[in-house]
Short mmCIF file of C-alpha atoms in Angstrom, two decimals:
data_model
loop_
_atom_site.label_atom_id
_atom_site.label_comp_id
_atom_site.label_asym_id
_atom_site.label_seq_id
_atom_site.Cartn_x
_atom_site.Cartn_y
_atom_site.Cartn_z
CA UNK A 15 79.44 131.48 164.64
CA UNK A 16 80.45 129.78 161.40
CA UNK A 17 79.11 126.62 160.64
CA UNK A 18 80.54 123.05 159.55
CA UNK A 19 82.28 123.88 156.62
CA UNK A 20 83.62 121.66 153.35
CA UNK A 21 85.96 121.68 151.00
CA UNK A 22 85.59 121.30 147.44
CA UNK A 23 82.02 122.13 147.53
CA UNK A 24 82.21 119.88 143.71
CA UNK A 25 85.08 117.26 142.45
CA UNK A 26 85.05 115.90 139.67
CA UNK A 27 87.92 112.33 138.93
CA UNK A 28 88.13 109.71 136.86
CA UNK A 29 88.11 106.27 137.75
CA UNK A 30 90.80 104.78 140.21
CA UNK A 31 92.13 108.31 141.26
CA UNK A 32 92.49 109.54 144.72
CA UNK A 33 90.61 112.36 146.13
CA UNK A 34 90.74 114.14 149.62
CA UNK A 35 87.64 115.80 151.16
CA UNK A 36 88.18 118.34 153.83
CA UNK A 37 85.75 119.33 156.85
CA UNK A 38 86.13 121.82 159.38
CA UNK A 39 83.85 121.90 162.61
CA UNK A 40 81.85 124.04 163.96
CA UNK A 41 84.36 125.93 166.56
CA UNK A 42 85.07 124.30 169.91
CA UNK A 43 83.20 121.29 168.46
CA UNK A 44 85.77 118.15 168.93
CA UNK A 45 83.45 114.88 166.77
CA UNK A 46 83.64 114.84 163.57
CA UNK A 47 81.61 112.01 161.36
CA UNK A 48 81.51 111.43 157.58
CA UNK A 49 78.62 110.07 155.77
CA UNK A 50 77.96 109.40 151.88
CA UNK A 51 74.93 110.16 150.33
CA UNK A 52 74.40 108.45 146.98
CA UNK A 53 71.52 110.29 144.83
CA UNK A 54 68.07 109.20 145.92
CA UNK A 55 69.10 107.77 149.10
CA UNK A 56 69.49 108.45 153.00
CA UNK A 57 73.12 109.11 154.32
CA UNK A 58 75.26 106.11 155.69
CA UNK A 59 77.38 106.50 157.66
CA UNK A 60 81.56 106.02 157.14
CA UNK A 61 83.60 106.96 159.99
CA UNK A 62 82.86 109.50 163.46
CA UNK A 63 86.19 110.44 165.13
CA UNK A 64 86.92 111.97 168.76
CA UNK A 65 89.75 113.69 169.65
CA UNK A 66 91.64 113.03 166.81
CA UNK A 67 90.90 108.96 167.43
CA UNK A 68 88.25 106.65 165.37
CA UNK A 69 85.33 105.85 167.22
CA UNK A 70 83.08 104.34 164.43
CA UNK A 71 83.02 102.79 161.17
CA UNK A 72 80.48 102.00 158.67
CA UNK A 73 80.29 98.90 155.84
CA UNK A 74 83.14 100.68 153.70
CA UNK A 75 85.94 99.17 151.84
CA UNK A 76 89.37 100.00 152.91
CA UNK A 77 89.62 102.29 150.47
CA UNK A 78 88.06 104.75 152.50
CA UNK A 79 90.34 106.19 155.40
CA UNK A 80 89.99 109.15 157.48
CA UNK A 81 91.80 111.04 160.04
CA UNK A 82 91.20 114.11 162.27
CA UNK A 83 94.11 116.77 163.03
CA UNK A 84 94.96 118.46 166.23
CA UNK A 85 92.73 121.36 165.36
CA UNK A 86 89.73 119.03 165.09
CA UNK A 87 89.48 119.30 161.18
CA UNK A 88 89.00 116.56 159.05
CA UNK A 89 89.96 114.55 156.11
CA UNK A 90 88.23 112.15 154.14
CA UNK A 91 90.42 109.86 151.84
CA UNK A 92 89.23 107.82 149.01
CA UNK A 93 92.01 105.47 147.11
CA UNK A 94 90.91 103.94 143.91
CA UNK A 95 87.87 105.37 143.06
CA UNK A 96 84.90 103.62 141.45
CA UNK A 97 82.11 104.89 139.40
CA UNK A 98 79.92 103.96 142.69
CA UNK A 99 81.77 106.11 145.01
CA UNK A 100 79.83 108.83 143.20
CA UNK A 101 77.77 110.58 145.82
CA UNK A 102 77.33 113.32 148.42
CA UNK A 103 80.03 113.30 151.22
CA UNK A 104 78.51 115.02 154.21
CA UNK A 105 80.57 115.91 157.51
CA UNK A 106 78.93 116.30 160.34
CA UNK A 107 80.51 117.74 163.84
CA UNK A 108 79.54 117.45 167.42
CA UNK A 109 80.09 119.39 170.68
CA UNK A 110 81.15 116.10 172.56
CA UNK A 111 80.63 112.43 172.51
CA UNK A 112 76.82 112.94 172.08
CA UNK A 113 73.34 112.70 169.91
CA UNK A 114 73.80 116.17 168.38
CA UNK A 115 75.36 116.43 164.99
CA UNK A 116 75.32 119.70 162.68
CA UNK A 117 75.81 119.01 158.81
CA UNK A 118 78.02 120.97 156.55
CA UNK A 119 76.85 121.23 152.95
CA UNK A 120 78.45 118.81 151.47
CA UNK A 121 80.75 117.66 148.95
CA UNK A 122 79.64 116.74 145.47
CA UNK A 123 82.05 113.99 144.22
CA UNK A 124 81.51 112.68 140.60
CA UNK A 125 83.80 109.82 139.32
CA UNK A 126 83.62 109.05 135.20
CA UNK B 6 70.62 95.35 163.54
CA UNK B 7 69.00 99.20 163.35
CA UNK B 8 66.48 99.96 160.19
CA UNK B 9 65.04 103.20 159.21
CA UNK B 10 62.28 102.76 157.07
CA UNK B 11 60.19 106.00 155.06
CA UNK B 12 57.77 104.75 153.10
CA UNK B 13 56.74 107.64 151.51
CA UNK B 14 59.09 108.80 148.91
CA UNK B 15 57.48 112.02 147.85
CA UNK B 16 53.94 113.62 149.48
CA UNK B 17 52.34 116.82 148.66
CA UNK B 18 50.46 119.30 150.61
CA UNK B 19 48.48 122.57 149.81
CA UNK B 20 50.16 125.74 151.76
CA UNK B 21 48.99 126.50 155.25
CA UNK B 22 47.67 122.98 155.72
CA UNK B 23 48.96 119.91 157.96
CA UNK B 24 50.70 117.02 156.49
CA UNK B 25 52.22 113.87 158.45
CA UNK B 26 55.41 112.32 157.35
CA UNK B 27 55.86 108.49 158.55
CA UNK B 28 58.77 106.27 159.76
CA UNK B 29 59.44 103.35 161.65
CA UNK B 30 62.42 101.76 163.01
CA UNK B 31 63.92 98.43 163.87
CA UNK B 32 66.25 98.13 167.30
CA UNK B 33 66.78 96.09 170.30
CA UNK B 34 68.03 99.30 171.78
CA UNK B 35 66.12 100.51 174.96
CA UNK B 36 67.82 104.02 175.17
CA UNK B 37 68.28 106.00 171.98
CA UNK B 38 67.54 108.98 170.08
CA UNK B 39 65.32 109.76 167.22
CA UNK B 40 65.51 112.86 164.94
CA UNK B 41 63.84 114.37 161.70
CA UNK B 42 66.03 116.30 159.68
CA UNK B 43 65.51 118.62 156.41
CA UNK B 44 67.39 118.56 153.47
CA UNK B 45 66.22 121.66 150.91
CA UNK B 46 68.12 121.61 147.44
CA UNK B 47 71.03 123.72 149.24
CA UNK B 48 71.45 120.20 150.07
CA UNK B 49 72.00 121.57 154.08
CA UNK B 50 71.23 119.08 156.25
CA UNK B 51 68.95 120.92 158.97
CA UNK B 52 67.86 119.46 162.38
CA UNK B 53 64.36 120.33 162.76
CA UNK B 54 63.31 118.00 165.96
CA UNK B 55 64.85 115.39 168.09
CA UNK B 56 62.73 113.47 170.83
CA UNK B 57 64.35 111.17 173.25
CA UNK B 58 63.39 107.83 173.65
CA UNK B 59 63.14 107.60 177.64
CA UNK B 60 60.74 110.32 177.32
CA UNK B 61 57.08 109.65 177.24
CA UNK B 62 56.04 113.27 176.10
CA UNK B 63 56.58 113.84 172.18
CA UNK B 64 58.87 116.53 171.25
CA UNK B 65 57.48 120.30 169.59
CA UNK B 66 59.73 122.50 167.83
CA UNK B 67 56.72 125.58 166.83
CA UNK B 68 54.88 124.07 163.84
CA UNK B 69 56.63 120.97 164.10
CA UNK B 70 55.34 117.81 166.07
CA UNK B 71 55.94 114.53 166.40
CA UNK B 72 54.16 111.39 167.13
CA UNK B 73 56.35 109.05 169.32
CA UNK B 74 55.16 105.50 169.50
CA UNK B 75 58.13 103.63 171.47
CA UNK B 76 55.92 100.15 171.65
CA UNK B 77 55.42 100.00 167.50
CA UNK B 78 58.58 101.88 167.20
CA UNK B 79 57.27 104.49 164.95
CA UNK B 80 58.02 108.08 164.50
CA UNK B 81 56.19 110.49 162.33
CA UNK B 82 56.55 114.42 161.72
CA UNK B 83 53.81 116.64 161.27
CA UNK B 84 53.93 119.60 160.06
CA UNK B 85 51.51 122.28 160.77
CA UNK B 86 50.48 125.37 158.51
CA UNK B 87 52.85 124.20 156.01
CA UNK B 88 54.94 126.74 154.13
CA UNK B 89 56.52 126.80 150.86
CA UNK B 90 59.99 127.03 152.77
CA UNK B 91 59.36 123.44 153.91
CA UNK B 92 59.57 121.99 150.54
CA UNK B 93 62.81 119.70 151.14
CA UNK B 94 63.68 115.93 151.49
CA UNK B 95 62.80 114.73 155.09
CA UNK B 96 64.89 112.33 156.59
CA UNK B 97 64.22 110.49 159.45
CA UNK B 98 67.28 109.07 162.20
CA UNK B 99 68.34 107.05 164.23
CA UNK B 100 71.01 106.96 167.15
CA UNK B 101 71.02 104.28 169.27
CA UNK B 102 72.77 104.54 172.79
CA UNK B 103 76.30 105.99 173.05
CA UNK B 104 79.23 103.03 173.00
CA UNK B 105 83.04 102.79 172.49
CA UNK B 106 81.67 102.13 169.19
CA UNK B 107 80.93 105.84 168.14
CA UNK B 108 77.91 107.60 167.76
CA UNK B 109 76.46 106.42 164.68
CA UNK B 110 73.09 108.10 162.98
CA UNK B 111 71.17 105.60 160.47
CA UNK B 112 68.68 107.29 158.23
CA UNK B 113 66.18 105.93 156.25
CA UNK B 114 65.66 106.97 152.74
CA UNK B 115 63.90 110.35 152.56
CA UNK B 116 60.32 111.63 151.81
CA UNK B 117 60.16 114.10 149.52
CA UNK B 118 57.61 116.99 150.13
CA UNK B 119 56.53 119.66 148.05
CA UNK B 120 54.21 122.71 149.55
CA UNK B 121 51.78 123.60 146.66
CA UNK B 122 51.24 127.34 146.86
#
């Protein structure tokens, strides 16, 4: 079975651009959470949605939005990007509403 | 609040030996999960053992142990015969119980280990 999987696997924008990150789950999986991971440091964690509704959000800025399609994919939006928002944007998908997550490999996002 | 804390950013250890990566965490949680996860320059993050808190025996995944403390809420990995494959970041997590909230993981910040051949 395929894995998480992400789209672009590097971006690279300029300050207060927009940029979309896209995550698809591991098949029949219906959670999907997003998590940035800024060089050096641990993932935190954004947003986790179920069944295409938001169950969780993390310290971010409004900026940050997310939704989940009918399919269970995600996106991961990011509106006026700063230098900071330079990181590694992990998606991780679940089975259910439970402890188990499985990581995709990421999306490199550098903002100059 | 939850905390992850790692307070060994990088640690070495000679092939085939043992090595013990430490973590503690901060909750007033009673039920929750704790996991170690890999993260090799492929930058995959890999699940390598998960031990739940309302159980008293600590979790073994082959070479892979862990020590469970619930009472000092600590949590450290050790890693038996140690291959160069394990060279990766380590990162320990934290899931507290499942609410309406969402099923949030907090890590702390990594340890760093390199297998020496």
């Amino acid at each position: 079975d395929a894995g998480v999987t992400q789209s672009p696997t590097h971006l690279i924008k300029t300050r207060g651009q927009q940029v979309t990150l896209r995550c698809s789950p591991i098949s029949g999986h219906k959670s999907v959470s997003w998590y940035q991971q800024v060089l050096g440091q641990g993932p935190q964690f954004i947003f986790q949605y179920y069944e295409k509704e938001e169950r969780g959000r993390g310290n971010f800025p409004d900026r940050f939005s997310a939704r989940q399609f009918p399919n269970y994919s995600s996106e991961l939006n990011v509106n006026a990007l700063l230098l900071g928002d330079s990181a590694l944007y992990l998606c991780a998908s679940s089975p259910g509403y439970s402890y188990e997550q499985y990581f995709g490999p990421g999306t490199r996002l550098t903002v100059t | 609040a939850q905390t992850v804390t790692q307070s060994q950013p990088e640690m070495s250890v000679q092939e085939a030996e043992t090595v013990t990566l430490s973590c503690t965490y901060d909750t007033s949680e009673s039920n929750y999960y704790l996991f170690w996860y890999k993260q090799p320059p492929s930058r995959q993050m890999i699940l390598v053992i998960r031990q739940e808190a309302y159980k008293q025996q600590n979790a073994t995944e082959n070479r892979f142990s862990v020590n469970f403390q619930k009472a000092a809420k600590s949590f450290s990995l050790k890693i038996s015969d140690s291959q160069l494959g394990d060279t990766a970041m380590y990162f320990c997590a934290f899931s507290p119980t499942l609410t309406n909230t969402g099923n949030q993981f907090y890590f702390g910040t990594g340890t760093s280990l390199t297998v020496i051949p």
